[in-house]
Coordinates of C-alpha atoms in Angstrom, one line a residue:
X248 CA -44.3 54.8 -54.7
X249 CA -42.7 53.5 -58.2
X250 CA -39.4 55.1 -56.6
X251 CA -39.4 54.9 -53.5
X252 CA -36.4 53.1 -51.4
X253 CA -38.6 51.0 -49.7
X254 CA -40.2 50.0 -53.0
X255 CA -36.7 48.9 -54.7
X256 CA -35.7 47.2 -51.7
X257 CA -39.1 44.8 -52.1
X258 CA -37.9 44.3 -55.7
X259 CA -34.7 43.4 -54.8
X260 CA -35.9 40.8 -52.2
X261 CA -38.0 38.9 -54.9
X262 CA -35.5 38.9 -57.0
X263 CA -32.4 38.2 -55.1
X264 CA -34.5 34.7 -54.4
X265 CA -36.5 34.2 -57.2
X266 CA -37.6 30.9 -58.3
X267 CA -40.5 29.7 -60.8
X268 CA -44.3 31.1 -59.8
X269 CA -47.2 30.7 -60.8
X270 CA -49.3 32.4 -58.4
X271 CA -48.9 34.8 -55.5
X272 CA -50.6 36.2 -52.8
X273 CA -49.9 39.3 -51.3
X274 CA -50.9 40.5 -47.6
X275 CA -51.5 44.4 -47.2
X276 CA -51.2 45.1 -51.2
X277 CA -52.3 48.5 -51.0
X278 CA -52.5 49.7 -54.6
X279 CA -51.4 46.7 -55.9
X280 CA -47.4 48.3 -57.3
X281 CA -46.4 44.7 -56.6
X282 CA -48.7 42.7 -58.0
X283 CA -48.4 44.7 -61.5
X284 CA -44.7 43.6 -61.6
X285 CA -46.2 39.6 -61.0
X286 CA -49.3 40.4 -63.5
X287 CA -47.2 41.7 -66.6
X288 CA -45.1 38.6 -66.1
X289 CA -47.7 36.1 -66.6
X290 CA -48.7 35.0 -62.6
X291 CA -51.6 34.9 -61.4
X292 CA -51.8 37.2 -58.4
X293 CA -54.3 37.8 -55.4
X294 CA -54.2 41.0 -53.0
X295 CA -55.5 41.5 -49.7
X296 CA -55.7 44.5 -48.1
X297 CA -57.9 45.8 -44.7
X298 CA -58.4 49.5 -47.0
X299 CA -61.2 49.0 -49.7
X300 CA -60.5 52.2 -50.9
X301 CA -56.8 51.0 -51.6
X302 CA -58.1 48.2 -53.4
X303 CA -60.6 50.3 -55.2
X304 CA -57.4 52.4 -56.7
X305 CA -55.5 48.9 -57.5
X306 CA -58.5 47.9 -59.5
X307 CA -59.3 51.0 -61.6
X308 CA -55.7 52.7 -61.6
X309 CA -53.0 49.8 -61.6
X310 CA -53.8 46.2 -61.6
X311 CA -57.2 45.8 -63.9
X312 CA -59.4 43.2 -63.7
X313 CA -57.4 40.2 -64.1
X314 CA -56.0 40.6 -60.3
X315 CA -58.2 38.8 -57.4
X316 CA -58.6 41.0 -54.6
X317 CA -60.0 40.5 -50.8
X318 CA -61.1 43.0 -47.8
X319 CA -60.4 42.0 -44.9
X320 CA -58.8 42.2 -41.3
X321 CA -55.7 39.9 -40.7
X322 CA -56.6 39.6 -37.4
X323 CA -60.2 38.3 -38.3
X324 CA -60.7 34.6 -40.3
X325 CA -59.1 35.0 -44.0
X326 CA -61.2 34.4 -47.1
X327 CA -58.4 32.5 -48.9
X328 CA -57.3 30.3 -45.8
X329 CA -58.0 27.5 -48.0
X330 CA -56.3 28.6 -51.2
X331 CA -52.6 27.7 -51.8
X332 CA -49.6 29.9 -53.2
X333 CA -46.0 29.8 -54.5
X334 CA -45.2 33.2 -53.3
X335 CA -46.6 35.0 -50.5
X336 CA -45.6 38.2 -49.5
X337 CA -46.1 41.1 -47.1
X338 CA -44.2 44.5 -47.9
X339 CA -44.0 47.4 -45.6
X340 CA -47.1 46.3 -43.7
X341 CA -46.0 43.7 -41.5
X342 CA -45.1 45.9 -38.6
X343 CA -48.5 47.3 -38.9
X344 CA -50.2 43.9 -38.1
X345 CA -51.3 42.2 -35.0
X346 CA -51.0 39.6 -33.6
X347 CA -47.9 38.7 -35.8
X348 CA -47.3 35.5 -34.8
X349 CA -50.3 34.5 -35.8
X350 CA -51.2 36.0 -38.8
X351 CA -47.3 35.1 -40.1
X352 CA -48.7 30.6 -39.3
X353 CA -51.7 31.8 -41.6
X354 CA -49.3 33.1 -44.2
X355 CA -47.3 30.4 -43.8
X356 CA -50.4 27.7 -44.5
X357 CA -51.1 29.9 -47.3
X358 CA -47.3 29.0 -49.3
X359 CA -47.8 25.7 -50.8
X360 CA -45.0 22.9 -50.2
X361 CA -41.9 24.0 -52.4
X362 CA -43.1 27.6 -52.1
X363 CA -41.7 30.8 -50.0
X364 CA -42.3 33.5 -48.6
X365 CA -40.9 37.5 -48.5
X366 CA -41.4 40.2 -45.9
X367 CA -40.2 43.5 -46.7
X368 CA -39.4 46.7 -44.4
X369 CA -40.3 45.7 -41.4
X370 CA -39.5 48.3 -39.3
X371 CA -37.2 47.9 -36.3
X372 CA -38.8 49.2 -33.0
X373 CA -35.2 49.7 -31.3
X374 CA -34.3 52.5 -34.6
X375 CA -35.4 55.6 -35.6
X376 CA -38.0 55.6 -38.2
X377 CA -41.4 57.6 -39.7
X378 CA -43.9 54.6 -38.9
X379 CA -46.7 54.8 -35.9
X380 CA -46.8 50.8 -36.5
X381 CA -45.8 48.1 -33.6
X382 CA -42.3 47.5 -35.2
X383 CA -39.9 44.3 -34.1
X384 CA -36.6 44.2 -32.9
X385 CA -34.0 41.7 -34.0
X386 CA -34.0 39.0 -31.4
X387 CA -38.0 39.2 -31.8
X388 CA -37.3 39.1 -35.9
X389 CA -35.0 35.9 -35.4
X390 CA -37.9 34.3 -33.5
X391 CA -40.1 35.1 -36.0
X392 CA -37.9 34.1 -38.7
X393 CA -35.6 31.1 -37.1
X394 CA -34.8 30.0 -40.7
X395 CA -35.2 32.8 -42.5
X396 CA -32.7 35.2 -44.7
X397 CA -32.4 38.5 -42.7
X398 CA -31.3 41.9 -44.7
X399 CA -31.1 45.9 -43.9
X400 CA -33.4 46.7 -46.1
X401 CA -31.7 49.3 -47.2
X402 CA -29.1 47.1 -48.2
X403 CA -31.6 45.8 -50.4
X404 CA -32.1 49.0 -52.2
X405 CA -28.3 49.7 -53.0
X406 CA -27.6 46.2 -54.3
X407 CA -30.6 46.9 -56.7
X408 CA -28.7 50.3 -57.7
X409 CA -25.1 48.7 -57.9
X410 CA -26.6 45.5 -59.9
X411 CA -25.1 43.0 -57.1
X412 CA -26.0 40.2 -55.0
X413 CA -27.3 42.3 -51.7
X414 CA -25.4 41.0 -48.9
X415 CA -27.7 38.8 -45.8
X416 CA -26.8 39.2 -42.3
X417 CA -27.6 38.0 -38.9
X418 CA -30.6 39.7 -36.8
X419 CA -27.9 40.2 -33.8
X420 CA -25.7 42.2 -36.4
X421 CA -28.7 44.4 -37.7
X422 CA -30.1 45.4 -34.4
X423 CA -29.6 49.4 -35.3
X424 CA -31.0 49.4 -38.9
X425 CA -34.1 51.0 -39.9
X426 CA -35.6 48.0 -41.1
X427 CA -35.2 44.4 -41.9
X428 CA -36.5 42.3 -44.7
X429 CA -36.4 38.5 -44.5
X430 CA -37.1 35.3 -47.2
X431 CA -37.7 32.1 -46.0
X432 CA -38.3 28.7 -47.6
X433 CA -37.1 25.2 -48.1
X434 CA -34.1 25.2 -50.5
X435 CA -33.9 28.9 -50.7
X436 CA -31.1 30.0 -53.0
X437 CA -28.2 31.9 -52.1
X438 CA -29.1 35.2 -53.2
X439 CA -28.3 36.2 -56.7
X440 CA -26.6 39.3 -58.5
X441 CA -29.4 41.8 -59.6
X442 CA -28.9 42.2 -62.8
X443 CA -32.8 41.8 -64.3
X444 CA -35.7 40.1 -63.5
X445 CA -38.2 41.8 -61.0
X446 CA -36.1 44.6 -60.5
X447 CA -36.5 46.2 -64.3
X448 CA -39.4 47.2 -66.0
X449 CA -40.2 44.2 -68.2
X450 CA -38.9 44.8 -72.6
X451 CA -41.2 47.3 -74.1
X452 CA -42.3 49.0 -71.0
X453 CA -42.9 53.2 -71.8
X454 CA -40.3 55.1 -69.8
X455 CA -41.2 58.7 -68.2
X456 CA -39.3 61.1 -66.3
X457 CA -40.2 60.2 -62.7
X458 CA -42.8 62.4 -61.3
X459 CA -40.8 63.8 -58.0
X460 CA -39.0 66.0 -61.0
X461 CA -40.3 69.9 -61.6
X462 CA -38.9 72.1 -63.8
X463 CA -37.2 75.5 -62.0
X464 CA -34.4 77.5 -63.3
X465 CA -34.2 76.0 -66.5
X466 CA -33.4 72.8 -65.3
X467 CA -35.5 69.8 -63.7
X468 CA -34.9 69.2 -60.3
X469 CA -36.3 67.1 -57.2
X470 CA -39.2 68.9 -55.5
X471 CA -40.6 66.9 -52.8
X472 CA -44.0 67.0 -52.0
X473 CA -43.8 67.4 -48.5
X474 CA -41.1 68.2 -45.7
X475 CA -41.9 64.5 -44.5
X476 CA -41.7 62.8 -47.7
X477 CA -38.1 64.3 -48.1
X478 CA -36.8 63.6 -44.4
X479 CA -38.3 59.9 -44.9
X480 CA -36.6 59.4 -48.0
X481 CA -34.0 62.1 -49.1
X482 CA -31.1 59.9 -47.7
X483 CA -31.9 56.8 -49.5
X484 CA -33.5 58.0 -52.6
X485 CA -31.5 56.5 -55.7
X486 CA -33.0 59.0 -58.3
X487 CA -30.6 62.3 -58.5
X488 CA -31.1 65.4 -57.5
X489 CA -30.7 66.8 -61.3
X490 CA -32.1 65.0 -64.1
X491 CA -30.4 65.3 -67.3
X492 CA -32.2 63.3 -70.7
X493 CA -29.9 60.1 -71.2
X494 CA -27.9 60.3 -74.9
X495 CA -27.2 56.8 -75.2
X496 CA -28.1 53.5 -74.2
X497 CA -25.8 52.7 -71.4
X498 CA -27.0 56.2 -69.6
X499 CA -30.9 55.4 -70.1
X500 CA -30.1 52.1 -68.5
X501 CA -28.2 54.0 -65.6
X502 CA -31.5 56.1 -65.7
X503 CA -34.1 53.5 -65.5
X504 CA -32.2 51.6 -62.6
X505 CA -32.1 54.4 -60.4
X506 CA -35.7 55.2 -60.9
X507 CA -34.7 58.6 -62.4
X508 CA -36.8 57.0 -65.5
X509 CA -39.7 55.4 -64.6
X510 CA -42.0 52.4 -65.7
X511 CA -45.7 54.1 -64.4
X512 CA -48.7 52.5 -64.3
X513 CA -50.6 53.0 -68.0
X514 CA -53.4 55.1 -66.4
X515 CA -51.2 56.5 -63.9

């Protein structure tokens, strides 16, 4: 997950339209691999996810205690329908939920006034992809979303990799992608250059090889941990095949932005 394309392209929405938080909520957290990047930077962050198992591994593995975290169904009444946010968010999830117009008004009661909200990877039902959910297509997306910034999401990914503005687009343009991800709020910034921020481990952060590498033939290479996991991700992945120590500065950086090295969780 700290790797993944779909992860980076998250990153790279929150950060293409970042503006000063203080506290965020987060629909469908899973783990919690967002809400570490909000806790480490000083917000106060609440996840929500319909897996207590999830939110079991969030508490003990990745977020600690200083995270506030709900069970419950978003189809059912929400326990923080009375709580207000800057940011609320709902990553790779949001095709999974029913019925989406409905729980998207709840989000949006959630975000207070001047705040916003990001949804990211939500898959396109008229595309090929790996998810069983109840994806959207993009005149349903522009309903959704009438004043909303639309991207491919995996635009999102390579303008994290190039350190550049990712580039927005109309729903009618994007109607073959994979997936879309979409910001909305008053005043919403054009999006900026990704240059820091959200999308690099914060200063002092302990680098490590990423995981997905094993050592074979004297040398350390991808090895995928299933056949699905590489047909998902193989063509997106921004890691390289090889991986090769960085000697200086400039090719750690290189490393660390492409998620060859990786910022894991401290128990992880």
């Amino acid at each position: 997950r700290w790797s993944d394309p779909t992860f980076l392209a998250g990153l790279a929405l929150l950060e293409a339209h970042w503006r000063p938080t203080g506290s965020v909520f987060e629909l469908a957290c899973g783990i919690g691999h967002f809400g570490r990047e909000f806790l480490r930077r000083g917000m106060g962050y609440a996840g929500s996810d319909v897996v207590f198992a999830k939110l079991w591994l969030a508490r003990w593995w990745v977020l600690g205690a200083s995270a506030h975290l709900v069970c419950f169904d978003a189809a059912g009444p929400w326990p923080v329908a009375d709580e207000r946010f800057d940011l609320a968010l709902c990553q790779d999830a949001f095709y999974f939920l029913e019925p989406k117009p409905a729980i998207l008004e709840t989000l949006r009661t959630l975000v207070s006034p001047q705040g916003w909200l990001a949804f990211g990877h939500v898959h396109n039902r008229d595309a090929e992809n790996f998810s069983a959910g109840a994806g959207v297509g993009a005149e349903e997306l522009a309903a959704l979303f009438p004043g909303g910034t639309v991207y491919d999401d995996a635009e999102l990914t390579r303008a994290l990799v190039e350190s550049r503005a990712p580039r927005p687009q109309m729903p009618q343009f994007l109607n073959r992608v994979e997936a879309f991800s979409v910001a909305e709020g008053p005043g919403l910034a054009s999006p900026r250059a990704l240059t820091g921020g959200l999308v690099l481990p914060p200063a002092g952060a302990v680098l490590r090889r990423n995981p997905l590498y094993a050592w074979r033939d004297h040398e350390w290479r991808i090895a995928w941990p299933s056949e699905r996991y590489r047909e998902e991700y193989q063509a997106r992945a921004t890691y390289p095949d090889r991986y090769d120590e960085p000697v200086t500065p400039r090719a750690e950086a290189a490393a660390v932005r492409c998620r060859a090295l990786v910022d894991l969780p401290e128990r992880w």
